[in-house]
Amino acid sequence: MRYSIFTLISNALSDHKKWQPAWREPEPRREYEVVIVGGGGHGLSTAYYLAKEHGITDVAVLEKSWIGSGNVGRNTTIIRSNYMLPGNEPFYEWSLKLWEGLEQDFNFNAMVSQRGVLNLYHTDPQRDAFARRGNAMRIHGVDGELLSREQVREMVPFLDFDNARFPIRGGILQRRGGTVRHDAVAWGYARGADRRGVDIIHNCEVTGIRIEDGRVRGVETSKGYIGCKKLGLAAAGNSSEVARMAGLKLPLESHVLQAFVSESIKPFIDHVVTFGAGHFYVSQSDKGGLVFGGDLDGYNSYARRGNLPMMEHVVEAGVAMIPGISRVRLLRSWGGIMDMSMDGSPIIDKTHIDGLYLNCGWCYGGFKATPASGWCFAHTIARNELHKLNAAYRLDRFRRGAMIDEKGQGATPNLH
Amino acid sequence: MLSPTSLDRSLPLKRHLKQGRYGTVSADGPGVRLSVRHPLAIATIIARKGQEDKMSALLETHYGIAAPQPGRMVKGKELVLQWCGADQYFAITEGRGEGALYEDLRSCLQGSASVSDQSHGRVVIEVSGHKARALLTKGSAVDFHPREFPLEAAAMTQMAHIGVHVTRTAEDSFELSLFRGFSEHFWEWLTEQAQEFGYEVV
Amino acid sequence: MRIRCPYCGERPSEEFTYLGDAAPERPLSNEPSSMDEWFDYVYLRDNPKGVMQEYWHHSGGCRSWIVAVRDTETHEISSTVAARDFAKGRGR
Amino acid sequence: MSGHRLSQGGLIDRSAPLKFTFDGKPYQGFRGDTLASAILANGVSLVGRSFKYHRPRGIMTASSAEPNALVELREGARTEPNTRMTMVELYDGLIAKSQNRWPSLNFDIGSINQLASPIFVAGFYYKTFMWPKAFWEKLYEPMIRRAAGLGRATHEPDPDRYEKAYAHCDVLVIGAGPAGLSAAVTAGRAGARVLLADEGPVLGGSLLYENEEIDATSGSDWAQEVVAELVSLRDVTLMPRTTVFGWYDDNIFGAVERVADHKMVPGPHEPRQRYWRILAKRAILATGAEERALVFGGNDRPGVMLASAVRSYVNRYAVSPGRTAIVFTNNASGYRTSRDLRSKGIRVAAVMDSRKDAPKLDSGGAPIVAGAVITRVEGGRDIERVAFERGRGQERLECDFVAMSGGFNPNVHLACHRGAKPEWKEDIQAFSAPRNGSRFVAVGAANGSMLISQCLREGAEAGAQAANEAGFRSKAAPTPLTKDESYNIKPLWWVKEGSSKAFVDFQNDVTAKDILLTVQEGYRHVELTKRYTTLGMATDGGRMSGINGSGIVAEATGKSIAEVGTTTFRPYYTPVSFGVIAGPFKGHHFQPVRQTPLHEWAEENGAVFVETGLWMRSSWFPRKGESDWLESVIREVKATRESVGLCDVSTLGKIDIQGSDAAEFLNRVYCNGWNTLEVGKARYGLMLREDGIVFDDGTTSRLGEDHFFMTTTTANAARVMSHLEFCHQALWPDLDVQYVSVTEQWAQMAVAGPMARRSLQKICENVELNDQTFPYLAAKEIKILGGVTARLFRISFSGEHAYELSVPADYGNMTARALMHAGREFGITPYGVEALSVMRIEKGHVAGGELNGTTTATDLGLERMMSKKKDYIGRMMAQREEMTRKDREMVVGIRPVNQNDRLRAGAHILSKGDAASMENDQGYVSSVAFSPMLGRWVGLALCKRGRERHGEIVQLFDGVYGVHLEAELCDPVHYDKENRKLYA
Ligand SMILES: Cc1cc2nc3c(=O)[nH]c(=O)nc-3n(C[C@H](O)[C@H](O)[C@H](O)COP(=O)(O)OP(=O)(O)OC[C@H]3O[C@@H](n4cnc5c(N)ncnc54)[C@H](O)[C@@H]3O)c2cc1C
Ligand SMILES: NC(=O)c1ccc[n+]([C@@H]2O[C@H](COP(=O)([O-])OP(=O)(O)OC[C@H]3O[C@@H](n4cnc5c(N)ncnc54)[C@H](O)[C@@H]3O)[C@@H](O)[C@H]2O)c1
Ligand SMILES: Cc1cc2nc3c(=O)[nH]c(=O)nc-3n(C[C@H](O)[C@H](O)[C@H](O)COP(=O)(O)O)c2cc1C
Ligand SMILES: [Zn+2]
């Protein structure tokens, strides 16, 4: 049933008894053309675009828990395309373009809100780095503005301009950046893929990968063996564990990132704002909670919870940036497992095993990438070749020395 | 041209050290007393590879005190030794001529330890009084309960985001030693935290 | 988390800085033929869900590097040794 | 308006009346009241509006789980939105306002939303607002955002102070009810260091309001006796008004102490709140149980309350919510409430027990209606009657308030914060705390033990065990005498009869029907139900709604509630203010300030300081009449290049390196070699990361055979130190090398320019400075100013004939002053980092802008430094194909074709004639400066094949500044290519 104000009203008249499940709960078939591991944003969007763009509908998405239980269901929902390096910028801009038409495309209101993403700078070197980034964006035809201190003050007057340890000198603004209702992204893609014939199978953990003479045959799962011609791994924080089943060792570390939400309050901050002198970024959800986060706890972890030191650092930065936030209360904190790569950039590639494809290394920037990641991964799986947009995201770039290192931190995942 | 008399070492915290009583005034006097030890002669001693025992023995013969165990300090007649890291110690004295301590440590530990002068690099603040321990717990995760941190215990830790070397010099008095560059900021934090107890700068 | 520094005793994790997996060993050879070893050492990680050996630096304390055996699911630390001794144990 | 104060009883101080206002109207209460009890005593029942439908709401609980009675407390910069009336201790002059209503609480326009409620069902917004596309940001979203949210927060800075502290203990006891008290006192008697924390201002927990008898004294008296004993124990610390909000790894707990929230403003030198990090050897969860609401038509109306809350108001605060009660229960709690009401002379029209086979319990004489369920609460502004069913069709009964009990949910939250799921207990039909091993055990109601005797016994036993495990000898005392009332319950998840809205999540307006619809639409997992409906996502953290939600999902999906389970429990047990977590680390004190030993000298000379990492560095020294920084910088550079300048470079990292293997150590950490460096000489060193990228650079000098003095860049000082420690301790412990940071020991100043030598000479004691005694790169210890031992290095960042002088820090200012004095005749000029950077750019020296973490030695034109003879960090990875490609971006000089054009860092480079596109991007400008010597802007750039392109004219793409100009690529050295001045 299509979603629209009309179906909504007509269902209201029939006391909402007629709504169908957003997606089926099928039992897995014995064999699929394509199996995707991971029912998160990327796995679901991959399935969606396989069906929509490539007409491949004999697809199953296997999710070990409930749909969207991973990072797609726990991120701070920021979307932007303010990248600097050639390998990244076109990809993320394509993703932003897809976001802009997504809701009408999959007929689900994911509340894509282009409210503007503002990154503050506090020093001249930061300003110069932002100028470099802004120009990289503009050279690719993307909107990026360098704001003066006064322009920032006009946009967000209540930041600490007067008493700060690291005075705000200005910022870089991408107006088309913003936020998206994260859960709805998973649900919209799931529903969209399901309606095109994709089987979305939850509570189905992949426990092994069957490979015969260099070729993928299928996967062992908690619901039994499932055969497939092609296998796409989109397990995010668990990528190393899943890839291990195929004998692959990846340039990844799994780290916990915390996020937080405040009590729901009346409109307080209208944009996404990122502090430049500490780890803090914030936006306000449509429900009224201030959704914010900061840096990784810093140690390898598969536990979806962090500890006090990073929480304190993030909140200290928050109050340093917005003194008025002091009497607002934190409501909840949680964590998710990041697939941190060795250069801070993702991997979307084939592997040396026929029919095995890899999608990982998203660090804490993979939500904004969800549409383009699925779109490119679908292309790579369907055509068995990389698209121009993910050409730089090859696995062997580390061996060749072609890292895509926006932060210049090198092979230290927790610094990206 | 300046005269040698102006060789007097300038004290990093001098503009903050205004003697007097501050914060809450209570019948039983100020909760903490704060003072700065200056000028001091301080040197870092690090044992050469495999020379720990030799170094310790040399210290014993020259100064009458052996190198303290990890987490401890020892007082000698003219010298205090404080553990400050693996095979690493602060040697501290008062009223020695410029560079003197550094020089004789070098000559006496020749070949068994490396010595670096730190006399000017660190500021040493004395915190005492019945609220001294309560004050320190506002900054450091070290457990200062006498059972866990007895007399002459020494620890490297962090307070208010600043690295601090803490030693317990008496039941209710501690010494905090930190990089001089942080001393003003640290002092501001320390005195703000001391306000509720009432404090005296001496 | 609390980490037992072999020198300072138990301290909360905010006094420490994390580096990562301590299992990879720095290759000794500089021959072109050893390139793969080097690549593994610098870039590839087991990244296990479960117990691993890892480098922590007591940067907010005695400045010793230590190797902790920690479970990445529970964060339980079962043992710690000074990196010096860990390296010597490997015959360095 | 029938709530009223009882003529006697309660733990309030009737001799201490307190005035307060609510929505501007003045009221009165007593010390010992909460805002909730005081407002009830004044007959006010409507206190707030709900989130979505703006339905009128009243006070439902007497605890921190209150979902409805939220107010804006205080005013101006101290405004606190969403404050629970039930947790606010009344103080004189208190000001509170209701929230989420307009124009007024009684007449709220927003309540028309109720008319649209047939459409506003769970998740409706995912199905609409998509057309026309552009309307979302412009219309729909602002509309939704304005409607959403409860209280208004201020943007004004918080005038109050906050503190942080660590606490260590052998045994942490969380909750001071019967279970917690007996745990604490047992462990305390054994001599253990005990910390007892409780949310409330008075210790005692439920004993403060339950009619219990312990050892023949009233429960609250017993509690006060135990508290008195605890106070007498040396190592026991009591922490009232302290909420433990989270459990973290290794038994670290986060807690907030509300030091002064019960006052108008904090006292002098008093923080408003204090944040505690509690490191416990053992911890005991004695957090009790929260009563469960019942889900039936109109259960959200003002006047419908938890049965235990009614007891709390009547017994503890001597306030009756009304004149006539109807009790609706499925367990013993309702009867207890009925008895307590009757004993205070308050009418109880009936106890409606949903259990057909209800056990015979004492209702204190009130009529009992077995097997009955309330289907609807009726009335106008106030409750007038309820409609109920007991199989005889609908019946009605009059009352003006309703006490409900659906059973009890143990407060298991903290025990679940590290991942363990709570355990379903069939006998009490509730989830109770999971087993977490002996470091953190649950006792009492939190453990699902509903009998007071159990609570006391479990508490004592756990206290004894914890003390023993912490190394003390302890034994549980015999359990005091109590009268147990058996707890017997039959679950009732929701009343299916009846059609009007029955709420599960009160604050977020989630009804039973919403949950059914959500399940029907396929969001069947309880976590999905939560996200689709926002069930349990309100400020009560789901404490009022979560378990009922699971119960309804279970029935709707045909699973058992044990299978369905709960959603994940997370911090914060109750919401925690930003301010207290930040503590004193805000504003100027957000991060430490680090000052150089020459700070005073710089101030004397009018320096403008700039934040560089934690350091404050002098960036330039304006003089009277100078219009802007550029003018000052130009003067400083000219003065230096033409005569002599003095610059504070103390922030450079300085590391003293000694040991018989010191040189070998340097060989391995630097890419260039050190064996051949002679004593008394300095050398430029380049460090790579293991991935072959340039890490840091600096000059290192040999002071003796086995003694080196290393300098690092300011930015990397700390990282280099840690790196050296790693290399030595983890990679090469066999090396005999010792190193220590001496950054703070030395004040370091650069003396640069043609007159540098002559100025310096005047303060030197024992050296004649000339090219023989002190050639370029000489590094020696000297004596200055009548005996100060200093270190002098003939090195130059500016390209001038220059020195760096290190003196012990306490002599820094004095030495700088002396140099100013000595150089006066040459017009010696202080210069800052701006001028420093101008001069290094003029000379083409790479720095931060080029050492950006992605450049190789070759990119920087330093490939010759990479030794082929030895192993060093980064050697192998630097040889990878892509890192040695000829067309990488490399350092090159750049200058505008038009003399007068201004160069800006961050501009991108395009070959002449190329269109602006990523494919055509050739690189970017990394550092720029206006060169006073050349009278034009010059810079350095990282440009593809840069080194082969000297002389090429390129276009600069600078969209962010809106300027596009032509520039020439050139040799990075813009000034004095032959280095004449260096040796002059
Ligand atoms: C706190 C936090 C904040 C973030 N903020 C942002 C942000 O603001 N902007 C942004 O762009 N990005 C952000 N991110 C990053 C972003 O959420 C992730 O990069 C992205 O969601 C990862 O892709 P995914 O959605 O497919 O991952 P997931 O949703 O994690 O999907 C992976 C799925 O694979 C499943 N799986 C794993 N192993 C198996 C197996 N063996 N068998 C079957 N299934 C398996 C998992 O259960 C999971 O559901 C944030 C992340 C976190 C945790
Ligand atoms: N028969 C019934 O209907 C019934 C049902 C349940 C409980 N009870 C009675 O209730 C009592 C339970 O005793 P108890 O000691 O287990 O619990 P309690 O309710 O008496 O005490 C719990 C205390 O913990 C505090 N608390 C809760 N969470 C906290 C946190 N995170 N931080 C700080 N403080 C926190 C609360 O403020 C409260 O004071 C017994 O008397 C039992 O008989 C009776
Ligand atoms: C953007 C965003 C907004 C959120 N808003 C709320 C909220 O208003 N109330 C709430 O209780 N939790 C909120 N959460 C947190 C979720 O309840 C949940 O903790 C998070 O999705 C992680 O899932 P988990 O805690 O079940 O592991 C929000 C999460 C996100 C990502
Ligand atoms: Zn240590």
Short mmCIF file of C-alpha atoms in Angstrom, two decimals, chain D residues 546-825:
data_model
loop_
_atom_site.label_atom_id
_atom_site.label_comp_id
_atom_site.label_asym_id
_atom_site.label_seq_id
_atom_site.Cartn_x
_atom_site.Cartn_y
_atom_site.Cartn_z
CA GLY D 546 8.54 0.06 29.32
CA ILE D 547 7.31 -3.09 30.97
CA ASN D 548 3.63 -2.48 30.14
CA GLY D 549 4.79 -1.98 26.57
CA SER D 550 6.55 -5.34 26.56
CA GLY D 551 3.45 -6.94 28.05
CA ILE D 552 1.22 -5.59 25.30
CA VAL D 553 3.69 -6.54 22.54
CA ALA D 554 3.81 -10.02 24.04
CA GLU D 555 0.04 -10.42 23.90
CA ALA D 556 -0.15 -8.91 20.40
CA THR D 557 2.58 -11.20 19.02
CA GLY D 558 1.45 -14.26 20.95
CA LYS D 559 4.82 -14.56 22.67
CA SER D 560 5.55 -14.74 26.38
CA ILE D 561 6.77 -11.53 27.94
CA ALA D 562 9.97 -13.34 28.91
CA GLU D 563 10.59 -13.98 25.18
CA VAL D 564 9.78 -10.39 24.25
CA GLY D 565 12.02 -9.06 26.98
CA THR D 566 12.69 -5.37 27.56
CA THR D 567 14.37 -2.65 25.52
CA THR D 568 17.99 -1.94 26.42
CA PHE D 569 18.61 -0.19 29.72
CA ARG D 570 21.09 2.67 29.36
CA PRO D 571 22.37 5.54 31.40
CA TYR D 572 21.03 7.90 32.66
CA TYR D 573 18.90 6.49 35.45
CA THR D 574 17.49 9.98 35.71
CA PRO D 575 18.55 12.84 33.41
CA VAL D 576 21.77 14.67 34.30
CA SER D 577 22.62 18.29 33.56
CA PHE D 578 25.37 19.19 31.07
CA GLY D 579 26.75 21.64 33.61
CA VAL D 580 27.59 19.09 36.27
CA ILE D 581 29.32 16.73 33.86
CA ALA D 582 31.44 19.59 32.53
CA GLY D 583 32.19 20.75 36.06
CA PRO D 584 34.76 23.55 36.22
CA PHE D 585 36.12 22.75 32.76
CA LYS D 586 34.26 25.38 30.78
CA GLY D 587 34.88 28.87 29.49
CA HIS D 588 38.53 29.81 30.02
CA HIS D 589 39.11 26.65 32.01
CA PHE D 590 37.88 24.27 29.32
CA GLN D 591 41.50 23.24 28.75
CA PRO D 592 44.71 24.08 30.62
CA VAL D 593 46.62 27.20 29.63
CA ARG D 594 50.35 26.73 29.14
CA GLN D 595 52.63 29.74 29.35
CA THR D 596 56.24 30.01 28.27
CA PRO D 597 58.98 31.20 30.64
CA LEU D 598 59.17 34.37 28.52
CA HIS D 599 55.48 35.21 28.90
CA GLU D 600 56.18 38.11 31.22
CA TRP D 601 58.79 39.56 28.86
CA ALA D 602 56.38 39.21 25.96
CA GLU D 603 53.65 41.02 27.90
CA GLU D 604 56.06 43.84 28.74
CA ASN D 605 56.62 44.23 25.04
CA GLY D 606 52.91 44.31 24.27
CA ALA D 607 52.63 40.91 22.63
CA VAL D 608 49.34 39.71 21.16
CA PHE D 609 49.05 36.08 22.19
CA VAL D 610 47.60 33.23 20.16
CA GLU D 611 46.45 29.76 21.21
CA THR D 612 48.79 27.12 19.83
CA GLY D 613 47.70 23.79 21.20
CA LEU D 614 47.61 24.51 24.93
CA TRP D 615 50.36 27.12 24.66
CA MET D 616 49.89 30.85 24.50
CA ARG D 617 52.46 32.13 22.04
CA SER D 618 53.28 35.72 21.17
CA SER D 619 52.13 36.14 17.59
CA TRP D 620 53.15 39.79 17.05
CA PHE D 621 54.11 42.89 19.00
CA PRO D 622 52.01 45.86 17.87
CA ARG D 623 53.38 49.37 18.39
CA LYS D 624 51.52 52.61 18.77
CA GLY D 625 50.24 53.92 15.48
CA GLU D 626 50.26 50.58 13.70
CA SER D 627 46.92 50.01 12.03
CA ASP D 628 46.87 46.21 11.78
CA TRP D 629 48.79 43.03 12.45
CA LEU D 630 50.34 43.04 8.98
CA GLU D 631 51.97 46.38 9.58
CA SER D 632 53.53 45.13 12.81
CA VAL D 633 54.68 41.88 11.23
CA ILE D 634 56.28 43.72 8.32
CA ARG D 635 58.19 45.90 10.75
CA GLU D 636 59.32 42.89 12.79
CA VAL D 637 60.57 41.04 9.72
CA LYS D 638 62.41 44.06 8.31
CA ALA D 639 64.03 44.82 11.67
CA THR D 640 65.19 41.24 11.95
CA ARG D 641 66.48 40.88 8.42
CA GLU D 642 68.12 44.29 8.48
CA SER D 643 69.48 44.27 12.03
CA VAL D 644 68.38 41.88 14.76
CA GLY D 645 65.24 40.37 16.21
CA LEU D 646 64.40 38.33 19.28
CA CYS D 647 61.76 35.59 19.30
CA ASP D 648 60.43 33.27 21.99
CA VAL D 649 60.75 29.70 20.74
CA SER D 650 60.41 28.03 24.15
CA THR D 651 57.42 26.00 22.99
CA LEU D 652 59.58 23.76 20.83
CA GLY D 653 59.65 20.28 22.33
CA LYS D 654 63.00 19.61 24.02
CA ILE D 655 64.15 16.13 24.90
CA ASP D 656 67.34 15.25 26.75
CA ILE D 657 68.66 11.97 25.34
CA GLN D 658 71.52 10.08 26.97
CA GLY D 659 73.02 6.60 27.07
CA SER D 660 75.66 4.58 25.28
CA ASP D 661 73.14 3.72 22.54
CA ALA D 662 71.75 7.24 22.20
CA ALA D 663 73.20 7.74 18.70
CA GLU D 664 71.91 4.35 17.55
CA PHE D 665 68.49 5.22 18.94
CA LEU D 666 68.45 8.42 16.89
CA ASN D 667 69.52 6.43 13.83
CA ARG D 668 66.40 4.31 14.19
CA VAL D 669 63.87 7.06 14.88
CA TYR D 670 65.19 9.58 12.35
CA CYS D 671 65.48 8.75 8.65
CA ASN D 672 68.90 10.42 8.45
CA GLY D 673 72.09 9.26 10.15
CA TRP D 674 73.66 10.42 13.45
CA ASN D 675 76.85 8.47 13.97
CA THR D 676 78.96 11.08 12.23
CA LEU D 677 77.61 14.07 14.14
CA GLU D 678 80.47 15.47 16.18
CA VAL D 679 80.18 16.68 19.76
CA GLY D 680 79.33 20.37 19.81
CA LYS D 681 77.38 20.21 16.57
CA ALA D 682 73.68 20.35 15.66
CA ARG D 683 71.96 18.59 12.77
CA TYR D 684 68.55 18.83 11.14
CA GLY D 685 66.60 15.61 11.60
CA LEU D 686 63.56 14.19 9.86
CA MET D 687 61.26 11.60 11.45
CA LEU D 688 58.85 9.40 9.53
CA ARG D 689 55.87 7.43 10.76
CA GLU D 690 56.00 3.68 10.24
CA ASP D 691 53.74 4.17 7.20
CA GLY D 692 56.49 6.18 5.53
CA ILE D 693 54.83 9.58 5.87
CA VAL D 694 56.75 12.47 7.40
CA PHE D 695 56.01 12.77 11.11
CA ASP D 696 58.15 15.57 12.51
CA ASP D 697 61.38 17.52 12.09
CA GLY D 698 63.77 19.51 14.21
CA THR D 699 67.43 20.05 15.09
CA THR D 700 69.19 17.71 17.43
CA SER D 701 72.56 18.52 18.94
CA ARG D 702 75.31 16.38 20.37
CA LEU D 703 76.37 17.71 23.74
CA GLY D 704 78.61 14.76 24.52
CA GLU D 705 79.56 11.31 23.21
CA ASP D 706 76.40 9.82 24.70
CA HIS D 707 74.39 12.96 25.27
CA PHE D 708 71.99 14.55 22.75
CA PHE D 709 69.51 17.41 22.94
CA MET D 710 66.54 16.90 20.61
CA THR D 711 64.06 19.57 19.57
CA THR D 712 60.67 18.86 18.03
CA THR D 713 57.97 21.03 16.53
CA THR D 714 55.62 22.65 19.05
CA ALA D 715 52.63 20.82 17.62
CA ASN D 716 54.16 17.34 17.84
CA ALA D 717 56.19 17.63 21.04
CA ALA D 718 53.96 15.33 23.07
CA ARG D 719 53.45 12.82 20.26
CA VAL D 720 57.18 12.60 19.56
CA MET D 721 57.89 11.94 23.24
CA SER D 722 55.33 9.11 23.34
CA HIS D 723 56.72 7.79 20.08
CA LEU D 724 60.27 7.64 21.48
CA GLU D 725 58.98 5.90 24.57
CA PHE D 726 57.18 3.37 22.39
CA CYS D 727 60.17 2.76 20.15
CA HIS D 728 62.46 2.18 23.09
CA GLN D 729 60.16 0.29 25.47
CA ALA D 730 58.17 -1.77 22.97
CA LEU D 731 60.58 -2.21 20.04
CA TRP D 732 64.17 -1.91 21.28
CA PRO D 733 64.33 -2.32 25.07
CA ASP D 734 67.83 -3.71 24.56
CA LEU D 735 69.14 -0.22 23.80
CA ASP D 736 70.90 1.63 26.58
CA VAL D 737 69.17 4.97 26.15
CA GLN D 738 67.48 7.36 28.58
CA TYR D 739 65.40 10.35 27.62
CA VAL D 740 63.27 12.87 29.43
CA SER D 741 61.34 15.94 28.41
CA VAL D 742 63.14 19.13 29.38
CA THR D 743 60.82 21.41 27.44
CA GLU D 744 59.91 23.32 30.57
CA GLN D 745 63.41 23.47 32.00
CA TRP D 746 64.69 25.74 29.26
CA ALA D 747 63.57 29.13 28.07
CA GLN D 748 64.59 29.26 24.44
CA MET D 749 64.95 32.34 22.29
CA ALA D 750 65.97 32.90 18.71
CA VAL D 751 68.32 35.80 18.11
CA ALA D 752 68.37 36.47 14.39
CA GLY D 753 69.75 38.99 11.98
CA PRO D 754 73.00 40.64 10.91
CA MET D 755 73.46 42.12 14.37
CA ALA D 756 72.56 38.95 16.25
CA ARG D 757 76.16 38.05 17.03
CA ARG D 758 77.09 41.43 18.31
CA SER D 759 74.04 41.64 20.50
CA LEU D 760 74.60 38.19 21.94
CA GLN D 761 78.27 38.72 22.47
CA LYS D 762 77.50 41.36 25.06
CA ILE D 763 75.88 38.92 27.44
CA CYS D 764 78.29 36.03 26.87
CA GLU D 765 80.81 35.43 29.61
CA ASN D 766 83.31 32.96 28.30
CA VAL D 767 83.14 32.81 24.51
CA GLU D 768 84.25 35.02 21.71
CA LEU D 769 81.58 34.41 19.06
CA ASN D 770 83.06 34.08 15.56
CA ASP D 771 82.91 31.64 12.67
CA GLN D 772 85.79 29.62 14.10
CA THR D 773 84.59 29.32 17.68
CA PHE D 774 80.98 29.25 16.65
CA PRO D 775 80.41 28.22 13.01
CA TYR D 776 77.03 27.46 11.50
CA LEU D 777 75.47 24.48 13.38
CA ALA D 778 77.70 24.86 16.39
CA ALA D 779 76.01 23.80 19.63
CA LYS D 780 77.75 24.45 22.95
CA GLU D 781 77.23 25.14 26.58
CA ILE D 782 78.28 28.66 27.52
CA LYS D 783 78.09 31.05 30.45
CA ILE D 784 76.15 34.28 30.28
CA LEU D 785 75.24 37.16 32.57
CA GLY D 786 77.74 36.53 35.30
CA GLY D 787 77.51 32.81 35.47
CA VAL D 788 74.24 31.46 34.15
CA THR D 789 74.85 28.22 32.32
CA ALA D 790 73.19 28.44 28.91
CA ARG D 791 73.18 26.47 25.69
CA LEU D 792 73.86 28.25 22.45
CA PHE D 793 73.03 26.84 19.04
CA ARG D 794 73.89 28.47 15.77
CA ILE D 795 70.84 27.44 13.82
CA SER D 796 68.43 29.41 11.74
CA PHE D 797 64.78 29.07 10.79
CA SER D 798 64.67 32.60 9.44
CA GLY D 799 67.60 32.18 7.09
CA GLU D 800 69.48 34.91 8.87
CA HIS D 801 72.74 34.61 10.71
CA ALA D 802 70.99 33.41 13.82
CA TYR D 803 71.29 31.65 17.15
CA GLU D 804 69.02 29.89 19.53
CA LEU D 805 69.85 30.47 23.16
CA SER D 806 68.54 28.23 25.94
CA VAL D 807 68.67 29.37 29.54
CA PRO D 808 67.15 27.79 32.65
CA ALA D 809 63.51 28.89 32.66
CA ASP D 810 63.57 31.07 35.77
CA TYR D 811 66.22 33.22 34.08
CA GLY D 812 64.24 33.52 30.84
CA ASN D 813 62.66 36.91 31.33
CA MET D 814 65.82 38.33 32.79
CA THR D 815 67.91 37.09 29.89
CA ALA D 816 65.46 38.36 27.30
CA ARG D 817 65.50 41.76 28.98
CA ALA D 818 69.28 41.70 29.00
CA LEU D 819 69.34 40.92 25.30
CA MET D 820 66.91 43.73 24.56
CA HIS D 821 69.24 45.96 26.51
CA ALA D 822 72.30 44.62 24.72
CA GLY D 823 70.72 44.98 21.30
CA ARG D 824 69.20 48.38 21.87
CA GLU D 825 71.89 50.14 19.88
#
